[in-house]
Amino acid sequence: MRALRLQNVNWQKSANRDVHHTEKFSSQELILRRGQPFEIAIAWNRNIAPEEHLDFVVSTGPSSSESAKTKATFPISTGSAGGGWKAQLKNKEGNLLTVIISSPVSAPIGWYTMNIQVTSSSSEGMYTASLGVFVLLFNPWMQGDDVFMSNEAERREFVEEDSGAIFVGSTNRINMVGWNFGQYEEDILKISLAVLDKSLNFRRDAATDVARRNDPKYITRVLSAMINGNDDYGVLLGNWSGNYAGGRDPRNWNGSVEILKTWETSGFRPVQFGQCWVFAGVLNTVMRCLGIPARVVTNFNSAHDTDKNLTVDVYYDPMGNPLQKGSDSVWNFHVWNEAWFMRNDLGPIFNGWQVLDATPQERSQGVYQCGPASVNAIREGDVDLNFDMPFIFAEVNADRITWIYNASNGSQKQNGVDTRSIGQFISTKAVGSYSRMDVTEKYKYPEGSGEERQVQQRAMKKLKPSASIRPTSAESEEGEGSSPSISGRFKVNGVLEVGQEVSLVLLLKNQSQDRKTVAVHMTAWTIVYNGTLVHEVWKDSAIISLESEEEVQHPVKISYGQYEKYLKADNMIRTTAICKLADEDEVVVERDLVLDNPTLILEVLDQAQVQKPLNVQMIFSNPLNEPVKDCVLMVEGSGLLRGNLKIDVPALRPKEQSKVRFEILPTRSGTKQLLADFSCNKFPAIKAMLSIDVAE
């Protein structure tokens, strides 16, 4: 009898990928989800004799082993019992076998090789043939998987959606920018798996690392370390200096695809530069790509508490200048991720959304990584649970303490405690629409409620068992019996637009029956969104008299000429007033302003159809009384064009309008997002987003 030899393998890629919800990936491999059966057809050079026995062998990673569950050998069987790898004969026609193979729902994810072994009871030796390779991903459609998500609309949004929106700005000016996640684009799956293989854990002990890739807790923690380039061959280098020479201004990125591809083609050198929403956008891409439901979340007035005391200290000098003193800070906004999975290590009440943060802020176990931390645990103040709970709890709950520091004699004086301003408007994109969904109540009880202070006390006791709990601002004011006799706030007059004068008033109100004389020192600084000071652009001092219960408006005007050279792509200006009365504590008034960019318009000129060239027009009007030059338009959108488009736009005279036409080629039907970034010497990053309905 002729030796039995393999002739052909049909992986039935199209049918299997449809059933496994991986049909959108542009790479041609067989991409499967764990726990879900798949079919293959195997042709031999002759019929299999009764004495010949077939075994499948699957393995993943180097030095795979059955004990680590990174390798399995299994026969074709009739039963379906047991939780391991299984093969069942579906059909046998002559020398063609159709086999249904099932992976365990807890299998490690990643690249697998599959071989088949033939042994015979009538002869010595074994024949082994390679069947090929496939990729195994997490399976949010499968009830037994740790990442299972039962709601179909949520699954579509948090796993399958390849574009989204990220909220930025400040509490009084929340803006939305589009982001192209692009997890189905060419090579992104391969690069996402390479992120795991470049990690410190893999390089130290590859066999153990691969064996632990069955666990979304483990994988997401590794990814939170790998998306930043601080300790390893990570993807992105952070830069908050305001100077981005040698790289790209973080505001200019439109999505993750270009970043991940640049990282790979450069030989895995960190891409320059990222800030928090860029780290979060890239981490979201990789998690969705691997099958972990994920979303991007923004926390406004986010505390960076470096010493785990649940307070952040903010300093000013007596002239109203903000000071960069101490290591604590308050970011206008901070962006992180949530991933959805079970917490078998903590218990069922901690299942669901978990915070992960790839922005390098603090080391955790020696590495810049953060999370996963259960959102439910944050809400209840369980700061002793894994991972990095104290830091994340403080980001949304810390008390903000204002100090006035006098450099001439080195003295500093506590000016006020604010228990309410940190952790506001915690935001994410709504399911199925581009509206903002507020998730603050998932992170904490209502400010000032009894539960909120109980949680704060529980957290403080766990962090510092001997510490006394500071009273709330309402309680402490009553206790001291000396609230300030004046109050103040900045009010915006007119519009806040780049290129226009910034017009405000400082409103001061005398809350007492006595006449008051106030010495006011005011400053304005351009800043980066995380509070980094760029440059002072304006200052003023005044003596203001207030009659009993009188309110006075003091005008503040900052010209474009004063701030133009120092405004960063954040478009942020921090205004401060220190108001001094005789024999009383100073009153500190502050406001961060976000200036609007001019509008960038995108419009489609034809009906969009798959594989049919589509004309798009960009319209931009220069609002300034001076020319703008070095204009570049960057365009991208998954399913609308391959890679991205870079168009040099001619310089614009004062008040001139520019129209630029370009062509894209849609490759997938459905609603797709086109994202644009326009930059020039006067406007570093103007964003636009357009939804395009693509017909089959």
XYZ file of C-alpha atoms in Angstrom:
696
model
C 0.000 0.000 0.000
C 1.268 3.535 -0.873
C 2.391 5.691 2.042
C -0.357 8.037 3.173
C 0.496 11.617 2.196
C -1.296 14.940 2.557
C -2.406 16.411 -0.785
C -4.333 19.530 0.017
C -5.855 21.562 2.895
C -8.881 23.822 2.463
C -9.161 26.137 5.450
C -12.570 27.417 4.228
C -11.392 30.880 5.208
C -14.356 32.860 3.956
C -17.012 30.712 5.662
C -15.015 30.364 8.889
C -14.233 34.094 9.081
C -17.918 34.958 8.617
C -18.962 32.701 11.497
C -16.121 34.021 13.696
C -16.900 37.728 13.025
C -13.448 38.335 11.513
C -14.507 38.893 7.888
C -13.621 42.628 8.032
C -9.885 42.070 8.609
C -7.989 42.926 5.421
C -5.192 40.396 6.102
C -5.698 37.041 4.376
C -4.914 34.666 7.253
C -7.464 32.414 8.856
C -8.542 34.540 11.854
C -10.607 32.704 14.465
C -12.137 33.392 17.863
C -11.550 31.039 20.767
C -14.242 28.630 21.904
C -15.954 28.695 18.505
C -15.811 25.624 16.159
C -14.333 25.923 12.653
C -14.228 23.532 9.686
C -11.327 22.381 7.527
C -11.251 19.918 4.630
C -8.177 17.679 4.218
C -7.449 15.707 1.041
C -5.121 12.656 1.101
C -3.465 10.738 -1.723
C -5.613 7.656 -0.902
C -8.255 6.420 1.488
C -7.209 6.147 5.142
C -6.833 2.535 6.242
C -8.615 1.309 9.419
C -5.269 0.765 11.206
C -4.100 4.361 10.527
C -4.626 6.871 13.310
C -4.738 10.677 12.904
C -3.795 13.238 15.583
C -3.939 17.024 15.286
C -1.239 19.105 17.006
C -1.752 22.830 17.658
C 0.859 25.043 19.318
C 1.528 28.715 19.976
C 4.714 30.554 20.916
C 8.269 29.291 21.350
C 8.852 26.230 23.597
C 5.147 25.386 23.665
C 4.054 22.630 26.054
C 0.920 20.731 26.995
C 1.445 21.557 30.675
C 1.344 25.303 29.897
C -1.675 24.751 27.612
C 0.243 26.313 24.707
C 0.253 22.954 22.887
C -2.404 20.274 22.414
C -2.464 16.893 20.671
C -5.933 15.493 20.012
C -7.499 12.771 17.836
C -10.613 12.851 15.697
C -13.328 11.760 18.114
C -17.081 11.288 18.045
C -17.953 12.819 21.435
C -17.914 16.531 22.272
C -17.234 16.274 26.011
C -14.322 18.019 27.745
C -13.083 21.607 27.616
C -9.871 21.187 25.632
C -9.094 21.172 21.892
C -11.338 18.741 19.986
C -11.754 17.426 16.443
C -14.928 15.779 15.141
C -15.400 14.109 11.777
C -18.191 15.889 9.912
C -17.916 14.070 6.600
C -15.769 11.496 4.744
C -15.936 11.169 0.986
C -13.263 8.832 -0.294
C -9.919 10.417 0.534
C -11.458 13.809 1.582
C -12.118 14.436 5.292
C -14.136 17.390 6.575
C -13.312 17.992 10.246
C -14.845 20.374 12.840
C -12.205 21.665 15.245
C -13.010 23.435 18.528
C -10.633 25.444 20.693
C -11.123 25.922 24.447
C -12.791 29.212 25.400
C -9.796 29.875 27.688
C -7.056 29.227 25.086
C -4.154 31.695 24.827
C -4.640 34.102 21.912
C -2.058 34.626 19.157
C -0.461 32.845 16.193
C -0.938 29.056 16.081
C 0.562 26.362 13.876
C -1.404 23.191 13.148
C 0.144 19.870 12.155
C -1.352 16.431 11.586
C 0.366 13.188 12.657
C -0.335 9.789 11.115
C 0.594 6.602 12.979
C -0.233 3.032 11.999
C -0.647 -0.040 14.178
C 0.880 -2.133 11.380
C 4.156 -0.218 10.995
C 6.763 1.744 12.893
C 7.296 5.488 12.570
C 5.108 8.523 12.198
C 4.294 10.845 9.304
C 3.806 14.521 10.229
C 2.461 17.139 7.822
C 2.018 20.872 8.357
C -1.534 22.088 7.797
C -0.675 25.779 8.192
C -1.080 28.724 10.584
C -4.013 30.647 11.995
C -4.654 33.476 14.475
C -6.821 32.950 17.560
C -8.502 35.976 19.173
C -10.681 36.683 22.227
C -14.384 35.981 21.680
C -16.858 38.554 23.059
C -19.674 36.611 21.298
C -19.032 33.471 23.398
C -20.644 33.192 26.815
C -17.779 31.306 28.472
C -15.110 33.820 27.407
C -13.904 36.300 30.063
C -14.562 39.127 27.558
C -18.133 38.021 26.741
C -20.451 40.987 26.102
C -24.127 40.073 25.829
C -25.506 43.285 24.296
C -25.221 43.216 20.509
C -25.291 47.010 20.008
C -22.500 47.417 22.573
C -20.478 44.618 20.959
C -20.811 46.339 17.599
C -19.596 49.640 19.091
C -16.827 48.425 21.408
C -15.380 45.561 19.318
C -16.301 46.068 15.665
C -16.477 49.867 15.216
C -13.222 51.052 13.599
C -13.658 54.807 14.075
C -14.745 56.910 17.014
C -14.512 60.178 18.894
C -12.439 61.440 21.809
C -13.511 64.315 24.081
C -10.965 67.053 24.860
C -10.945 70.681 26.051
C -11.985 71.866 29.508
C -15.020 71.708 31.790
C -16.475 74.882 30.274
C -15.583 73.979 26.676
C -15.853 70.263 25.848
C -14.764 69.534 22.267
C -14.842 66.294 20.271
C -12.137 65.055 17.893
C -12.550 62.102 15.555
C -10.155 59.139 15.732
C -9.539 56.398 13.178
C -8.983 53.177 15.170
C -8.532 51.164 11.956
C -8.158 47.731 13.566
C -9.044 45.958 10.284
C -6.482 47.800 8.147
C -3.647 45.950 6.453
C -0.976 44.672 8.903
C -2.677 46.086 12.033
C -3.498 42.611 13.395
C 0.069 41.453 12.758
C 1.459 44.605 14.440
C -0.937 44.267 17.414
C 0.386 40.747 18.041
C 3.959 42.057 17.600
C 3.271 44.547 20.422
C 2.928 41.527 22.755
C 6.110 39.917 21.406
C 8.167 43.089 22.010
C 7.147 43.316 25.676
C 9.632 42.971 28.536
C 7.678 39.943 29.821
C 8.051 38.065 26.522
C 11.752 38.891 26.261
C 12.393 37.737 29.832
C 10.368 34.503 29.711
C 8.585 33.868 26.431
C 7.029 30.529 27.402
C 5.344 31.912 30.530
C 4.250 35.101 28.763
C 2.534 33.173 25.942
C 0.846 30.816 28.423
C -0.654 33.854 30.211
C -2.118 35.265 26.990
C -5.373 33.465 27.774
C -6.112 36.177 30.362
C -7.414 39.635 29.339
C -6.224 41.067 32.698
C -2.674 40.066 31.854
C -2.756 41.124 28.198
C -4.282 44.550 28.840
C -1.720 45.319 31.555
C 1.113 44.388 29.178
C -0.451 46.566 26.464
C -0.739 49.548 28.840
C 3.051 49.310 29.268
C 3.805 48.696 25.589
C 1.842 51.561 23.999
C 4.266 53.999 25.677
C 7.965 53.743 24.865
C 9.310 54.476 28.342
C 10.688 51.105 29.476
C 10.690 48.912 26.403
C 10.326 48.869 22.631
C 6.997 50.611 23.092
C 4.942 52.318 20.413
C 4.842 56.030 21.323
C 7.009 58.611 23.045
C 5.164 61.187 25.157
C 5.967 64.910 24.975
C 4.160 67.687 26.860
C 6.812 70.400 26.479
C 5.079 72.385 23.743
C 8.155 71.823 21.539
C 7.701 68.895 19.133
C 10.746 69.354 16.893
C 12.004 66.016 15.548
C 8.533 64.468 15.610
C 4.884 65.266 15.035
C 2.749 67.564 17.166
C 0.432 65.093 18.981
C -2.586 67.136 17.836
C -1.847 66.333 14.179
C -2.534 62.587 14.340
C -5.905 61.482 12.933
C -5.748 57.876 14.117
C -3.739 54.835 15.184
C -2.935 53.163 11.852
C -0.115 55.448 10.756
C 1.420 55.344 14.261
C 1.431 51.528 14.450
C 2.785 51.140 10.900
C 5.521 53.736 11.521
C 6.523 51.874 14.702
C 6.869 48.611 12.772
C 8.703 49.983 9.727
C 11.186 51.904 11.930
C 12.321 48.622 13.500
C 10.063 49.091 16.568
C 11.462 52.441 17.684
C 8.974 54.631 19.623
C 7.092 57.056 17.362
C 7.353 60.767 18.220
C 5.125 62.188 19.778
C 2.035 61.252 21.770
C -0.127 62.820 24.465
C -2.866 61.118 26.483
C -5.603 60.827 23.815
C -3.042 59.463 21.313
C -1.924 56.734 23.753
C -5.595 55.937 24.446
C -6.523 55.862 20.749
C -3.722 53.410 19.941
C -4.443 51.188 22.966
C -8.118 51.108 21.930
C -7.145 49.947 18.426
C -4.996 47.084 19.720
C -7.561 45.893 22.280
C -10.444 45.901 19.768
C -8.189 44.207 17.226
C -7.458 41.348 19.659
C -11.168 40.988 20.496
C -11.334 42.818 23.841
C -14.313 45.232 24.049
C -12.812 48.682 24.660
C -13.686 52.366 24.721
C -11.919 55.707 25.202
C -12.848 57.766 28.288
C -12.033 61.407 29.150
C -11.833 62.767 32.702
C -12.037 66.572 32.965
C -10.020 68.269 35.747
C -7.968 65.121 36.207
C -5.665 64.969 39.228
C -2.106 63.674 38.980
C -1.433 62.800 42.626
C 2.163 61.654 42.929
C 2.308 60.843 46.648
C -0.929 58.851 47.195
C -2.387 61.275 49.753
C -5.572 61.983 47.718
C -4.704 65.664 47.446
C -3.070 67.724 44.712
C -1.214 70.907 45.535
C -1.456 73.898 43.180
C 0.826 76.929 43.657
C 0.679 80.652 42.766
C 2.960 83.558 43.560
C 1.561 86.772 45.109
C 1.501 88.459 41.669
C -0.913 85.859 40.263
C 1.583 83.742 38.328
C 0.876 79.996 38.329
C 3.968 78.105 39.523
C 5.299 74.714 38.485
C 6.270 73.685 42.011
C 5.948 70.187 43.422
C 5.142 67.113 41.363
C 1.322 67.156 41.645
C -0.747 68.653 38.840
C -4.301 69.023 37.570
C -4.814 68.278 33.872
C -7.616 70.120 32.047
C -8.525 66.697 30.728
C -6.954 63.261 30.753
C -7.880 60.377 28.465
C -7.655 56.688 29.327
C -9.369 53.457 28.237
C -11.887 51.039 29.632
C -11.849 47.369 28.653
C -14.677 44.928 29.392
C -13.911 41.587 31.076
C -14.403 39.445 34.147
C -12.244 39.856 37.259
C -11.843 36.266 38.440
C -9.094 37.517 40.779
C -11.438 39.935 42.622
C -14.968 38.532 42.407
C -18.072 39.037 40.272
C -19.052 42.498 41.577
C -15.840 43.813 40.010
C -16.591 42.398 36.528
C -17.334 44.762 33.653
C -15.445 47.930 32.715
C -11.802 48.135 33.787
C -9.608 51.268 33.562
C -6.339 51.005 31.608
C -4.008 53.931 31.035
C -1.057 53.797 28.630
C 0.008 57.412 29.265
C 3.313 57.208 31.194
C 2.578 59.064 34.453
C 3.784 56.888 37.341
C 5.689 53.602 37.572
C 3.780 50.512 38.694
C 5.830 47.444 39.686
C 8.830 49.270 38.197
C 7.253 49.895 34.785
C 5.129 52.681 33.282
C 1.871 50.733 33.153
C -1.519 51.317 34.722
C -4.510 49.021 35.293
C -6.677 47.111 34.896
C -8.640 48.751 37.730
C -12.318 47.918 38.176
C -14.592 50.958 37.708
C -16.954 49.448 40.318
C -14.056 49.254 42.791
C -13.124 52.906 42.126
C -16.721 53.936 42.898
C -16.632 52.074 46.225
C -13.170 53.308 47.289
C -11.587 49.817 47.279
C -8.123 51.237 46.710
C -6.347 48.143 48.072
C -7.372 45.986 45.081
C -5.300 45.324 41.940
C -4.150 47.222 39.906
C -3.036 50.850 40.542
C -6.256 51.766 42.313
C -4.917 54.624 44.502
C -3.621 56.576 41.503
C -6.805 56.191 39.444
C -9.067 56.850 42.459
C -7.185 60.129 43.044
C -7.543 61.147 39.370
C -11.306 61.459 39.877
C -11.546 62.152 43.638
C -8.535 64.088 44.945
C -9.015 67.347 46.845
C -7.347 70.373 45.258
C -5.347 72.540 47.663
C -4.282 76.035 46.580
C -1.080 77.546 48.025
C 0.452 80.990 47.700
C 4.238 80.721 47.632
C 6.505 83.708 48.169
C 9.930 83.019 46.663
C 11.535 86.084 48.292
C 11.271 84.611 51.794
C 10.445 80.960 50.946
C 7.119 81.096 52.795
C 3.994 79.322 51.598
C 0.457 79.680 52.849
C -2.498 77.393 52.241
C -5.191 79.422 50.520
C -8.106 77.042 50.028
C -9.333 73.453 49.752
C -11.630 72.463 46.878
C -13.269 69.037 47.310
C -15.515 69.253 44.247
C -13.674 70.327 41.103
C -11.575 67.186 40.420
C -13.109 64.473 38.212
C -15.923 66.128 36.261
C -17.894 65.306 33.111
C -16.252 61.874 32.701
C -17.137 61.253 29.056
C -17.170 58.619 26.331
C -18.755 58.282 22.904
C -22.342 57.002 23.072
C -23.212 53.602 21.577
C -24.279 53.983 17.945
C -23.992 57.794 17.771
C -21.479 60.617 18.056
C -23.094 62.183 21.121
C -21.285 62.448 24.462
C -22.258 59.966 27.161
C -21.512 61.075 30.732
C -20.278 58.187 32.907
C -19.267 60.214 35.992
C -21.802 58.366 38.173
C -20.101 55.057 37.315
C -16.890 56.385 38.916
C -18.244 58.163 41.985
C -21.299 59.027 44.021
C -22.724 62.559 43.607
C -20.364 65.288 44.900
C -21.221 66.302 48.448
C -23.433 63.244 49.100
C -23.045 61.160 52.225
C -21.921 58.130 50.202
C -19.217 60.156 48.462
C -17.572 61.212 51.732
C -17.906 57.670 53.151
C -16.077 56.315 50.102
C -13.386 59.007 50.504
C -12.950 58.000 54.154
C -12.784 54.310 53.317
C -10.123 54.989 50.671
C -8.103 57.202 53.030
C -8.194 54.589 55.822
C -6.907 51.928 53.439
C -4.101 54.167 52.166
C -3.063 55.746 55.471
C -4.681 53.954 58.423
C -3.538 56.651 60.902
C -4.623 59.662 58.816
C -7.445 61.911 59.940
C -10.156 62.712 57.418
C -10.324 66.304 56.261
C -13.860 67.772 56.445
C -15.642 68.830 53.275
C -15.334 72.449 52.186
C -18.861 73.174 53.451
C -18.068 71.725 56.882
C -14.681 73.458 57.169
C -16.049 76.866 56.239
C -18.665 76.636 58.985
C -16.015 75.447 61.401
C -13.653 78.349 60.740
C -16.457 80.907 60.612
C -14.433 83.195 58.303
C -15.394 82.856 54.667
C -13.788 85.618 52.552
C -15.668 88.899 52.401
C -15.328 89.131 48.595
C -15.909 86.625 45.787
C -14.655 86.723 42.217
C -14.921 85.026 38.848
C -13.831 85.588 35.256
C -16.652 86.005 32.719
C -16.101 85.730 28.954
C -17.300 88.626 26.800
C -17.956 87.719 23.175
C -16.293 84.896 21.283
C -13.092 82.992 22.036
C -11.413 82.481 18.653
C -7.801 82.167 17.601
C -6.886 85.407 15.808
C -9.309 87.555 17.833
C -8.814 89.611 20.971
C -9.656 87.703 24.153
C -12.155 89.805 26.086
C -13.102 88.994 29.696
C -14.237 90.767 32.797
C -13.140 90.034 36.339
C -16.344 90.169 38.417
C -15.671 91.070 42.058
C -18.513 91.104 44.596
C -18.359 92.517 48.100
C -20.278 90.057 50.294
C -20.007 92.218 53.427
C -21.663 95.414 54.685
C -18.299 97.221 54.909
C -16.436 99.144 52.229
C -13.508 97.085 50.863
C -10.350 98.008 48.969
C -8.875 95.173 46.952
C -5.389 95.002 45.422
C -5.660 92.770 42.356
C -2.713 91.174 40.493
C -3.644 89.397 37.253
C -1.745 87.266 34.740
C -2.461 85.220 31.632
C -0.248 82.351 30.464
C -0.498 80.060 27.472
C -0.431 76.431 28.635
C -0.398 72.841 27.428
C -3.578 70.965 28.435
C -1.819 69.162 31.307
C -0.966 72.476 32.967
C 2.573 72.866 31.590
C 3.236 76.615 31.467
C 4.391 77.923 28.079
C 4.703 81.715 28.363
C 3.232 84.719 30.140
C 1.258 86.749 27.579
C -0.402 89.460 29.701
C -0.361 90.973 33.188
C -2.077 93.814 34.995
C -2.572 95.202 38.496
C -5.359 97.344 39.869
C -6.730 98.777 43.112
C -10.505 98.263 43.184
C -12.880 99.818 45.737
C -16.117 98.044 46.585
C -19.007 99.596 48.478
C -21.244 97.428 50.686
C -22.479 94.401 48.657
C -21.370 96.093 45.424
C -20.331 94.086 42.336
C -17.672 95.574 40.052
C -16.572 94.489 36.563
C -12.904 94.979 35.717
C -12.175 94.544 31.970
C -9.436 92.163 30.766
C -8.309 92.394 27.132
C -5.567 90.204 25.613
C -4.757 90.997 21.969
C -3.911 88.397 19.319
C -0.486 90.026 19.011
C 0.175 89.286 22.693
C -0.664 85.566 22.636
C -0.104 84.583 18.976
C 3.540 83.492 19.232
C 3.034 81.456 22.408
C -0.290 79.687 21.799
C 0.171 75.930 21.355
C -2.115 73.545 19.422
C -4.068 73.163 22.706
C -5.377 76.764 22.194
C -5.377 77.221 25.992
C -4.804 80.357 28.088
C -4.810 80.313 31.911
C -6.009 83.563 33.522
C -5.442 84.179 37.229
C -6.231 87.002 39.637
C -4.906 87.194 43.197
C -7.179 89.545 45.174
C -5.669 90.882 48.424
C -7.577 92.602 51.213
C -6.129 94.037 54.387
C -6.100 91.480 57.262
C -7.722 88.725 55.172
C -6.560 85.745 53.144
C -6.114 86.318 49.440
C -8.901 85.258 47.114
C -7.614 83.326 44.078
C -9.732 83.571 40.909
C -8.776 81.501 37.879
C -10.130 80.290 34.590
C -8.677 78.282 31.737
C -9.848 79.477 28.334
C -10.029 77.268 25.243
C -9.974 79.235 21.973
C -11.833 77.899 18.943
C -10.078 77.285 15.634
C -11.603 78.507 12.362
C -13.864 75.914 10.727
C -12.592 73.332 8.267
C -15.345 72.078 5.949
C -15.374 68.689 4.209
C -18.015 67.858 1.609
C -18.637 64.888 -0.674
C -19.226 65.789 -4.338
C -20.736 62.464 -5.601
C -22.633 59.406 -4.339
C -20.265 57.100 -2.439
C -20.019 53.518 -3.690
C -17.616 50.632 -3.046
C -14.646 50.558 -5.492
C -15.800 53.756 -7.225
C -13.525 56.847 -6.990
C -15.150 59.590 -4.902
C -14.377 63.325 -5.016
C -14.192 65.226 -1.734
C -13.698 68.965 -1.252
C -12.056 70.803 1.647
C -12.919 74.472 2.233
C -10.867 76.689 4.559
C -11.060 80.465 5.010
C -8.113 82.330 6.523
C -9.701 84.535 9.232
C -6.528 86.557 9.866
C -5.410 89.915 8.545
C -2.106 88.302 7.595
C -1.139 85.492 5.233
C -0.836 81.840 6.320
C 1.749 79.501 4.773
C 3.241 75.989 5.124
C -0.303 74.596 4.798
C -0.736 70.804 4.838
C -3.932 68.730 4.749
C -3.761 65.174 6.151
C -6.723 62.877 5.432
C -7.521 59.316 6.511
C -10.478 57.020 7.079
C -10.738 53.251 7.372
C -12.718 51.737 4.510
C -12.477 55.002 2.527
C -8.824 55.129 1.454
C -5.691 53.049 1.901
C -3.255 54.613 4.325
C -3.491 58.385 4.437
C -3.353 61.293 2.050
C -0.995 64.257 2.496
C -1.771 67.329 0.390
C 0.329 70.505 0.276
C -2.072 73.466 0.167
C -0.926 76.788 -1.380
C -0.371 79.755 0.975
C -3.417 81.930 1.670
C -3.595 85.740 1.581
C -5.398 87.570 4.428
C -9.114 86.589 4.523
C -8.652 84.345 1.454
C -10.688 81.129 1.006
C -9.070 77.911 -0.202
C -10.843 74.986 -1.896
C -8.955 71.726 -2.345
C -10.358 68.670 -4.138
C -9.038 65.154 -3.668
C -10.094 61.626 -4.567
C -10.703 58.650 -2.284
C -11.637 55.027 -3.084
C -14.109 53.398 -0.638
C -13.442 49.682 -0.087
C -16.222 48.778 2.393
C -19.916 49.635 2.533
C -21.701 51.217 5.482
C -21.219 54.516 7.316
C -17.530 55.451 7.320
C -15.696 58.392 8.911
C -13.365 60.652 6.943
C -10.950 62.541 9.212
C -8.899 65.610 8.262
C -6.174 67.631 9.959
C -5.194 71.009 8.478
C -2.029 72.673 9.745
C -0.175 75.866 8.803
C 2.221 78.345 10.396
C -0.614 80.124 12.290
C -2.904 77.168 13.075
C -1.029 74.007 14.124
C -4.022 71.599 14.093
C -7.520 72.245 12.748
C -9.754 69.146 12.738
C -12.726 68.046 10.670
C -14.781 64.861 10.479
C -17.325 63.754 7.882
C -19.644 60.714 7.941
C -19.968 59.112 4.490
C -22.597 56.473 3.660
C -21.007 54.040 1.216
C -23.359 51.926 -0.925
C -22.472 48.383 -2.045
